[in-house]
mmCIF file of C-alpha atoms in Angstrom:
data_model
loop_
_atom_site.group_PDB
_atom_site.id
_atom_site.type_symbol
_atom_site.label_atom_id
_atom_site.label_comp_id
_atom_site.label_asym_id
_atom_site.label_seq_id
_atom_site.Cartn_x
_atom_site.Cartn_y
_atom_site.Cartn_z
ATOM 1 C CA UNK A 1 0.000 0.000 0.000
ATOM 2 C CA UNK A 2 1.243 3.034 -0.954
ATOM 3 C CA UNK A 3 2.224 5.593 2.143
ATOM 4 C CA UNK A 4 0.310 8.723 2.574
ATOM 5 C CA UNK A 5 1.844 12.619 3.384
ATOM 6 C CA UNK A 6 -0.350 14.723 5.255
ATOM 7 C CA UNK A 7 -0.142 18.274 4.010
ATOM 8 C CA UNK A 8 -1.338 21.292 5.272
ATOM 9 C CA UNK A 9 -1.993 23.955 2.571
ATOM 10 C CA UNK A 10 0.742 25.847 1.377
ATOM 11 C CA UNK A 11 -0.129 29.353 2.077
ATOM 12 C CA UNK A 12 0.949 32.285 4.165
ATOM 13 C CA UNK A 13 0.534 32.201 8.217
ATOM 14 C CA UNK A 14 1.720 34.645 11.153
ATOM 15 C CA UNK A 15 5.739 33.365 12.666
ATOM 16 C CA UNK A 16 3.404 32.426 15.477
ATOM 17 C CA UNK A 17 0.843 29.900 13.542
ATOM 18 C CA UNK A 18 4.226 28.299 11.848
ATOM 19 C CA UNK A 19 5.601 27.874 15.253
ATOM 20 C CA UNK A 20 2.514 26.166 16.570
ATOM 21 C CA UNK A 21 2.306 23.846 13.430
ATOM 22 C CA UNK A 22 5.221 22.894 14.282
ATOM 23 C CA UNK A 23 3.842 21.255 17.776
ATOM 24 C CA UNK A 24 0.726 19.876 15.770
ATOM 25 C CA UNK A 25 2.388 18.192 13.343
ATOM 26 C CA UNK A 26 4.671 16.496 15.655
ATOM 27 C CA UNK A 27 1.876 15.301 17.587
ATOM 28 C CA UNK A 28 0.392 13.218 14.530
ATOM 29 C CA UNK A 29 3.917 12.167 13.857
ATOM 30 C CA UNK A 30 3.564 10.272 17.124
ATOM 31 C CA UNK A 31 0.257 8.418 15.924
ATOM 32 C CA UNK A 32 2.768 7.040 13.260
ATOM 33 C CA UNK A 33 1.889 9.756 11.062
ATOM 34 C CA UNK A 34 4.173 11.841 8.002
ATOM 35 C CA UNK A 35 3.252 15.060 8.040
ATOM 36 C CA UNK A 36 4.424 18.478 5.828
ATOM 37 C CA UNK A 37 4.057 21.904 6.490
ATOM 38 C CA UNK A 38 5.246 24.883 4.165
ATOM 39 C CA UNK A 39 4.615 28.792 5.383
ATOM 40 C CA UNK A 40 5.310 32.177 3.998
ATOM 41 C CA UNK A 41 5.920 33.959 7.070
ATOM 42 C CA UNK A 42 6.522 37.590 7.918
ATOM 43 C CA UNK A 43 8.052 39.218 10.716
ATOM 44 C CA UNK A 44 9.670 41.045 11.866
ATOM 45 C CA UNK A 45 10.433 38.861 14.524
ATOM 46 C CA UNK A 46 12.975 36.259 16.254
ATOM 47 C CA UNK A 47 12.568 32.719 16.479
ATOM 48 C CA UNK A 48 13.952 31.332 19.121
ATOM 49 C CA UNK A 49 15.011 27.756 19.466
ATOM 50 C CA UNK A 50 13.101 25.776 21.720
ATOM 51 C CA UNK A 51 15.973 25.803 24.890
ATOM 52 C CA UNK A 52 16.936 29.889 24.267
ATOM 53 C CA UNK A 53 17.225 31.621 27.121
ATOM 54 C CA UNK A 54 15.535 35.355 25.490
ATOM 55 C CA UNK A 55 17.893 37.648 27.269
ATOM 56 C CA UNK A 56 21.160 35.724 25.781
ATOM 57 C CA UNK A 57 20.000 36.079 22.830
ATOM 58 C CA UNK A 58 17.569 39.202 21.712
ATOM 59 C CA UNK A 59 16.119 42.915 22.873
ATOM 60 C CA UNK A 60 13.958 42.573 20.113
ATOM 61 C CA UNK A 61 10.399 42.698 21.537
ATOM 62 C CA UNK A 62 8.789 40.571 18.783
ATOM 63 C CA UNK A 63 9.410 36.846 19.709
ATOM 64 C CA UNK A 64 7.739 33.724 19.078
ATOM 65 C CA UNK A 65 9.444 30.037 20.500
ATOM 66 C CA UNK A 66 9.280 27.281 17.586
ATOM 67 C CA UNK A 67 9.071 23.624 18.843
ATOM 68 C CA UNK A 68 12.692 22.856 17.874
ATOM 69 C CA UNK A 69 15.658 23.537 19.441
ATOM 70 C CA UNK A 70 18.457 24.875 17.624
ATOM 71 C CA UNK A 71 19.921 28.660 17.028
ATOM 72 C CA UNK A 72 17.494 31.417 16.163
ATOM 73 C CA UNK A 73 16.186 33.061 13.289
ATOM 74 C CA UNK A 74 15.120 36.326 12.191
ATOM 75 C CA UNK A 75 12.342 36.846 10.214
ATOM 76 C CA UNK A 76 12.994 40.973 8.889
ATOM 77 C CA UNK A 77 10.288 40.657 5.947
ATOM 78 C CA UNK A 78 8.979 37.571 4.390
ATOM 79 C CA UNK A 79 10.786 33.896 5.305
ATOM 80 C CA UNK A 80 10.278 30.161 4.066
ATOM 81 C CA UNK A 81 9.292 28.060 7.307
ATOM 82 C CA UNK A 82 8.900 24.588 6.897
ATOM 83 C CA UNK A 83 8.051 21.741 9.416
ATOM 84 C CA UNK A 84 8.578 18.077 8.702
ATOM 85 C CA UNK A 85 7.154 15.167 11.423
ATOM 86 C CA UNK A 86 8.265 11.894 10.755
ATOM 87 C CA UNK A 87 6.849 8.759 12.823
ATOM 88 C CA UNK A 88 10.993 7.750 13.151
ATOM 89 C CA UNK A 89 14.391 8.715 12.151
ATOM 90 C CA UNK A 90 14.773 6.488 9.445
ATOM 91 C CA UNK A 91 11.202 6.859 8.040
ATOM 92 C CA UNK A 92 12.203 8.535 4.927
ATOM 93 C CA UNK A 93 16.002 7.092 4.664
ATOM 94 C CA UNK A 94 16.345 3.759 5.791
ATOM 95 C CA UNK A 95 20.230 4.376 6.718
ATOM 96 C CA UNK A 96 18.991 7.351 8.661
ATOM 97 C CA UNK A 97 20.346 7.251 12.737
ATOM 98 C CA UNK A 98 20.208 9.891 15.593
ATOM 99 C CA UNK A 99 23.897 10.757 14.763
ATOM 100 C CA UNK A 100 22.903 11.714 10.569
ATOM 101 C CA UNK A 101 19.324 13.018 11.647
ATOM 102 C CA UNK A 102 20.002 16.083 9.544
ATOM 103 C CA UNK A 103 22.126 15.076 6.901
ATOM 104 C CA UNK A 104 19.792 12.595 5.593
ATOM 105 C CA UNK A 105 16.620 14.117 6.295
ATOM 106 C CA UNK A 106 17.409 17.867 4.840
ATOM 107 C CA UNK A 107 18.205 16.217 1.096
ATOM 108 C CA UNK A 108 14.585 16.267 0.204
ATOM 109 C CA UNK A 109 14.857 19.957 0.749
ATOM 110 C CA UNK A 110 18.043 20.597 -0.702
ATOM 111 C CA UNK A 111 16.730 19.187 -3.933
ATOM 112 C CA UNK A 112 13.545 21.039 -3.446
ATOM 113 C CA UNK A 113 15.797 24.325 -3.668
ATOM 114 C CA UNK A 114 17.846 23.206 -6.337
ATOM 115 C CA UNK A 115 14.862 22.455 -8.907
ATOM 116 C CA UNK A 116 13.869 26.483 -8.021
ATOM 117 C CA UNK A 117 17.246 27.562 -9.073
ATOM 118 C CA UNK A 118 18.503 28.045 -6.029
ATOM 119 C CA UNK A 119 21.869 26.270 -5.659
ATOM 120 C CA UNK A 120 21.810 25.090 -2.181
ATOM 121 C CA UNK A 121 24.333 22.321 -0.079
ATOM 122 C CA UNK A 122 24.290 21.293 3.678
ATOM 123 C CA UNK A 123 27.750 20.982 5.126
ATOM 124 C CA UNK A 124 27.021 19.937 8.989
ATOM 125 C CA UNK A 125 25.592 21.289 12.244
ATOM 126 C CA UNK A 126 22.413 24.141 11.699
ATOM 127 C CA UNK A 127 22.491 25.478 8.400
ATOM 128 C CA UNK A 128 21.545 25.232 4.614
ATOM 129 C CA UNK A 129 24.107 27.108 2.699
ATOM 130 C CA UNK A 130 23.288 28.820 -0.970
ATOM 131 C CA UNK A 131 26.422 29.362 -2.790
ATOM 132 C CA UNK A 132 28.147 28.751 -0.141
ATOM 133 C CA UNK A 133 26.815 31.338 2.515
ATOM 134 C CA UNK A 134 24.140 30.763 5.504
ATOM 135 C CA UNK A 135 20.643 31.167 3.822
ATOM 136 C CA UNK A 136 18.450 28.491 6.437
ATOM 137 C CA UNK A 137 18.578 27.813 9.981
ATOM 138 C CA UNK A 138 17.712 23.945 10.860
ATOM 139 C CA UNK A 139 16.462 22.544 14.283
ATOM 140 C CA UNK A 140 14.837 19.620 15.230
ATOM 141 C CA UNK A 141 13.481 17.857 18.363
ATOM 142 C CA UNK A 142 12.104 14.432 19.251
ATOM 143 C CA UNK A 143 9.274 13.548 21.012
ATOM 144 C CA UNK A 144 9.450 10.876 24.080
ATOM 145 C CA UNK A 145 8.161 7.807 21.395
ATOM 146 C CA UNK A 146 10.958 8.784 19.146
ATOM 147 C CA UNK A 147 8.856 10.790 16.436
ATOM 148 C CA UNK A 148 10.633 13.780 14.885
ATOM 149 C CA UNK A 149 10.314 17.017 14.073
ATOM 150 C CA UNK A 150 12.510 18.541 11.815
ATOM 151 C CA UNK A 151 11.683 22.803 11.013
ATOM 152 C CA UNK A 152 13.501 25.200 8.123
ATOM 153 C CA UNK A 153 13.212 28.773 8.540
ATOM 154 C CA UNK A 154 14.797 29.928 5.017
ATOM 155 C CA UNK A 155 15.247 34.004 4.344
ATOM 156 C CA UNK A 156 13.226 35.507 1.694
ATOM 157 C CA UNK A 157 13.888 39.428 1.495
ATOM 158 C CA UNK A 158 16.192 39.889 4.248
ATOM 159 C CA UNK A 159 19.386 36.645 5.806
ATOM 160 C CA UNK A 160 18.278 34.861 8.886
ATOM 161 C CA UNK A 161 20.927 36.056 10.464
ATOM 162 C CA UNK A 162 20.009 38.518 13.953
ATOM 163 C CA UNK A 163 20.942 41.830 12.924
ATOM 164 C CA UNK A 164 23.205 43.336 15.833
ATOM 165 C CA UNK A 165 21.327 46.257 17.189
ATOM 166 C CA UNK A 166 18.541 43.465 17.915
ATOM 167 C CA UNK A 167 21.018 41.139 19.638
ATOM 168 C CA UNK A 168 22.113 40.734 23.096
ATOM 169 C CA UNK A 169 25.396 41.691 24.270
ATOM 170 C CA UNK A 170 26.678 37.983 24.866
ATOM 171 C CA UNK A 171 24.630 36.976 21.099
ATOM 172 C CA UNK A 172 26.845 39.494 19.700
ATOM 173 C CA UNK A 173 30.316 38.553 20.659
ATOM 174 C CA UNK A 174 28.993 34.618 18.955
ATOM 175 C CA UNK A 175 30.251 33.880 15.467
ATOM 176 C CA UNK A 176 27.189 32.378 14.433
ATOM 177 C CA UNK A 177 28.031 31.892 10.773
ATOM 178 C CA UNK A 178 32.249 31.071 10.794
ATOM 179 C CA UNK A 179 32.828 34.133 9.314
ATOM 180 C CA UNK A 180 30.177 33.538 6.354
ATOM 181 C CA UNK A 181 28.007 36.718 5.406
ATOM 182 C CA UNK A 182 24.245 35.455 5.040
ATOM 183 C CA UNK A 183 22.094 35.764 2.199
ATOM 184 C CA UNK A 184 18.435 36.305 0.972
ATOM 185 C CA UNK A 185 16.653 33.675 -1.302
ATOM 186 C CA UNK A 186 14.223 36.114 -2.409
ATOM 187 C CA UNK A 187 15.541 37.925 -6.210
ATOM 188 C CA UNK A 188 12.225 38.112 -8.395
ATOM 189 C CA UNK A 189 11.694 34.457 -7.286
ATOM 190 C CA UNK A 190 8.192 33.395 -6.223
ATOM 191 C CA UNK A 191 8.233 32.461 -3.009
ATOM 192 C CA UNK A 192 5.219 30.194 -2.885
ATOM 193 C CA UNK A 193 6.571 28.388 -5.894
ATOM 194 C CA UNK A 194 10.035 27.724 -4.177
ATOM 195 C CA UNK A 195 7.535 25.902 -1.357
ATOM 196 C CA UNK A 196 5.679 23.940 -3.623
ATOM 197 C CA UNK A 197 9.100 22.684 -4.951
ATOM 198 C CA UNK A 198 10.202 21.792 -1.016
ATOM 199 C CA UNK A 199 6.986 19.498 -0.483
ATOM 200 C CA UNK A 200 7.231 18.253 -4.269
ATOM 201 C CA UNK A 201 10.637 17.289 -3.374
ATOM 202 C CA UNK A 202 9.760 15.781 0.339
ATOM 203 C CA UNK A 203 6.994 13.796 -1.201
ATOM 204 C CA UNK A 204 8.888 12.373 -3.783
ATOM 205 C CA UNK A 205 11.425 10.914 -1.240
ATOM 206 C CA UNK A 206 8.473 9.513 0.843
ATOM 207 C CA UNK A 207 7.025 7.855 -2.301
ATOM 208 C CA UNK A 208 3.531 9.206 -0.957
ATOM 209 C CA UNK A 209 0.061 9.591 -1.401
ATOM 210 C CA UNK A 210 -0.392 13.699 -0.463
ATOM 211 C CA UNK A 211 -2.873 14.259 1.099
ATOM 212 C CA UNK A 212 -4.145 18.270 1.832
ATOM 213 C CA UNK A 213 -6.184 18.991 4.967
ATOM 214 C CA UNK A 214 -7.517 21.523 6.898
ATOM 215 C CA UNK A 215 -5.235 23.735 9.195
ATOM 216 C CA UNK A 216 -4.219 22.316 12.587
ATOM 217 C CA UNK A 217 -2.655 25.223 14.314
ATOM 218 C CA UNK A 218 -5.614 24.862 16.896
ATOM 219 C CA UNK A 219 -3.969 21.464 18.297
ATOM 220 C CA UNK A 220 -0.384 22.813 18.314
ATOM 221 C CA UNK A 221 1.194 25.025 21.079
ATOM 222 C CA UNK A 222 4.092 26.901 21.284
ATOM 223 C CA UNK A 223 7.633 25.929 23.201
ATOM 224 C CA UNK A 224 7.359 26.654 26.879
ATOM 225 C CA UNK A 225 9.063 29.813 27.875
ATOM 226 C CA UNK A 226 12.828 29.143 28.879
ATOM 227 C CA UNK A 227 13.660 30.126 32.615
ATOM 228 C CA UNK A 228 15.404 33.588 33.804
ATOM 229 C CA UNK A 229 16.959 32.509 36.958
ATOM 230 C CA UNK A 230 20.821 31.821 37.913
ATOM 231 C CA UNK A 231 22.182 30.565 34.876
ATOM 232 C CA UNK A 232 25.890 29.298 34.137
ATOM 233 C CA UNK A 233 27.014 28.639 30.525
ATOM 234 C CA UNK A 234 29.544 27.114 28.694
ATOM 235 C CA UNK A 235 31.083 27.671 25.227
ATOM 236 C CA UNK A 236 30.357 25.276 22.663
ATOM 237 C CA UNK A 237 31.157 24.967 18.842
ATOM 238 C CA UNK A 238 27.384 25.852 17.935
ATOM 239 C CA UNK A 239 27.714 28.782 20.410
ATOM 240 C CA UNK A 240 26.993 28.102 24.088
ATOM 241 C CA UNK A 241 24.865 25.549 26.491
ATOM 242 C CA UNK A 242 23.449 26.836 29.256
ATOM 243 C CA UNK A 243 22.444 24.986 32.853
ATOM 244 C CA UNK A 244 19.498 27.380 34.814
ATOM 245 C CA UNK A 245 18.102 26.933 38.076
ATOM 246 C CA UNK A 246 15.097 26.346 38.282
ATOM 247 C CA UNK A 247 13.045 26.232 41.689
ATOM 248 C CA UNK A 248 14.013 23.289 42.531
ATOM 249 C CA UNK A 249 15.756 21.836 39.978
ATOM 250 C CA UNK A 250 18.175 22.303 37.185
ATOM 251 C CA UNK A 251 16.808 22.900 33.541
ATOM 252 C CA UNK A 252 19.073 22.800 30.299
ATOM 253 C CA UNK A 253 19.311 24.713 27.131
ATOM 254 C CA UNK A 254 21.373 26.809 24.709
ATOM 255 C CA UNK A 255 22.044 26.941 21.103
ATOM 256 C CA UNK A 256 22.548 23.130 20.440
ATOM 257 C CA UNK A 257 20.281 20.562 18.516
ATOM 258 C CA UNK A 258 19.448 18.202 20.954
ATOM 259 C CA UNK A 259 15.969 16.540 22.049
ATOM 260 C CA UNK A 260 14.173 17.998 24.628
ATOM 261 C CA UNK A 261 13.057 14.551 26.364
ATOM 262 C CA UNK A 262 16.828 13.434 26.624
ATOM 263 C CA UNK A 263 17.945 16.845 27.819
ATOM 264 C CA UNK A 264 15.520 17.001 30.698
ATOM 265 C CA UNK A 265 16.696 13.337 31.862
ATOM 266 C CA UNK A 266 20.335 14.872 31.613
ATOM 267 C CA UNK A 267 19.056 17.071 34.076
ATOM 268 C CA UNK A 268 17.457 14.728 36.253
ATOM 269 C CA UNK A 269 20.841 12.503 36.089
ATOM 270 C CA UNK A 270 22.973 15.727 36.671
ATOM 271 C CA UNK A 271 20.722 16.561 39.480
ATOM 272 C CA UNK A 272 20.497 13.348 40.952
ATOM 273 C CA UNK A 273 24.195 11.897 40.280
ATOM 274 C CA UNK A 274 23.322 9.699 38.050
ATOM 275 C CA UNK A 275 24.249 8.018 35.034
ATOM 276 C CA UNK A 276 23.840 9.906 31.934
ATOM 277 C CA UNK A 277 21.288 8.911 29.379
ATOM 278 C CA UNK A 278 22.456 7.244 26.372
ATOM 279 C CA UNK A 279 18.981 6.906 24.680
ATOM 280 C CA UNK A 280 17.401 9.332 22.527
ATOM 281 C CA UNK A 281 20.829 11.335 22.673
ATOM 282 C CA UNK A 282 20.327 13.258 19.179
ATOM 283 C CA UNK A 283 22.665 16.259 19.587
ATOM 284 C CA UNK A 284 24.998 18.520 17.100
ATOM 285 C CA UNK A 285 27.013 21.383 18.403
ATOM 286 C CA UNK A 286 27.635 20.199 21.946
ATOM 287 C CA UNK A 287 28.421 17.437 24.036
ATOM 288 C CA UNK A 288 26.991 16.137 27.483
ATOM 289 C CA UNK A 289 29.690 16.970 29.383
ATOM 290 C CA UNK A 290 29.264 20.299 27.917
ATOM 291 C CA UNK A 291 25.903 20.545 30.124
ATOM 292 C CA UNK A 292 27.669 18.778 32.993
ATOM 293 C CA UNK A 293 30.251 21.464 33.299
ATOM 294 C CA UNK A 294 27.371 24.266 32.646
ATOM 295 C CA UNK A 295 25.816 22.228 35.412
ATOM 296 C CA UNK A 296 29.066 22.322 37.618
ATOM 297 C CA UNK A 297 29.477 25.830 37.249
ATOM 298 C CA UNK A 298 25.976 26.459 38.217
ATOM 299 C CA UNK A 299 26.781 24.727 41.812
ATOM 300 C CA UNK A 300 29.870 26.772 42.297
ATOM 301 C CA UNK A 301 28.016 29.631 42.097
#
């Protein structure tokens, strides 16, 4: 029997719909569920990953929290925002594992870009690169039954890079793009064509059935808030990690892809003295020790 792709429409939503479809979609992804969602989105605002602390990264007062963690994006005029759910890692490469989550499962899109002219290559970590420079910021998070959610947020008219007078002080001193300058998609493309290309390309890979439904932004919610309290942090290659206290506990975050479920038992080990979890450990840009010494520091004081 030939698989199915749930679509939503391809049309334009508010950064804070996208964000939200984001959740939804993950949730079907968990009923064993594939699931495709392409946005023309307009800020401006920032997107924050799902584990960014606000005040290391932005003043900007526009911010909406995507469902993914990751580095953040900003949205000046009109962006691509795509959100993938997939029932497991490997559901559209067979050869796909937690450690090549992105490199297999951003090709779809890659290709996608490439059939709209737009000469795009992934080399590693959190973003799509067009001719070489940053153009798309990548996160992803799993959910507790190993269902994934990978999200694009591509720049149309302005880079998704945060300009500097919206930045914090500590987001500022970050080389977020190794010394890369990056770039708009937009020039007299049509945006909404360049998205139909991305889910032609997705649902090619699946082999699928697509199948368009209704909106489903009302069963999606955004990240939770990250926590303001004592924090300690720690440099990493994708920027930094960051270990908070919270009430009573300890609560990670920062600028790396990891999964949220394996994060918050990293904190519960960490808290605890425990063994480290080894399952569900999907992360690029950081290690756990990283957190551990974040964690460390944290206790010092």
């Amino acid at each position: 029997m030939e698989p199915t792709l749930r679509q939503t429409p391809i049309t334009a939503r508010s950064p804070r719909a996208a964000a939200a479809l984001g959740d939804a979609v993950l949730r079907r992804a968990d009923r064993g569920e594939t699931w495709l969602a392409c946005s023309l989105v307009e800020g401006p605002v920032v997107v924050l990953g799902a584990r960014q602390r606000r005040s290391a990264v932005t003043v900007f007062p526009e911010v909406v929290r995507r469902r993914t963690t990751g580095t953040a994006a900003w949205i000046g005029r009109r962006a691509l925002w795509c959100s993938l759910a997939l029932p497991a890692t490997d559901s559209l490469y067979s050869d796909a594992t937690l450690a090549t989550l992105l490199n297999r499962n951003v090709r779809p899109w890659l290709r996608g870009f490439t059939r709209s002219g737009i000469s795009a290559a992934y080399f590693g970590r959190e973003w799509i690169a067009v001719a070489h420079r940053p153009a798309a910021v990548l996160g992803y998070d799993l959910s507790p039954s190993g269902a994934v959610l990978l999200e694009m947020i591509a720049g149309w008219d302005d880079p998704v890079a945060l300009p500097a007078e919206h930045a914090a002080e500590a987001e500022r001193a970050l080389d977020r793009w190794r010394s890369k300058e990056p770039v708009a998609l937009g020039g007299g493309r049509d945006p909404m064509a360049v998205l139909g290309a991305l889910a032609a390309a997705v649902a090619e890979r699946a082999g699928a059935t697509v199948t368009v439904t209704e909106e489903l932004a009302d069963e999606g919610a955004l990240a939770a808030e990250a926590p303001e309290g004592e924090a300690a942090s720690v440099a990493v290659p994708i920027g930094r990690v960051e270990a908070v206290s919270a009430g009573a506990g300890l609560w990670l975050g920062g600028d790396a892809l990891a999964a949220t479920p394996w994060l918050d038992a990293l904190a519960a080990a960490l808290s605890r003295g425990e063994a480290w979890p080894t399952e569900g450990a999907a992360v690029d840009g950081a290690r756990p020790e990283d957190w551990a010494r974040a964690a460390a520091l944290l206790r010092r004081g």
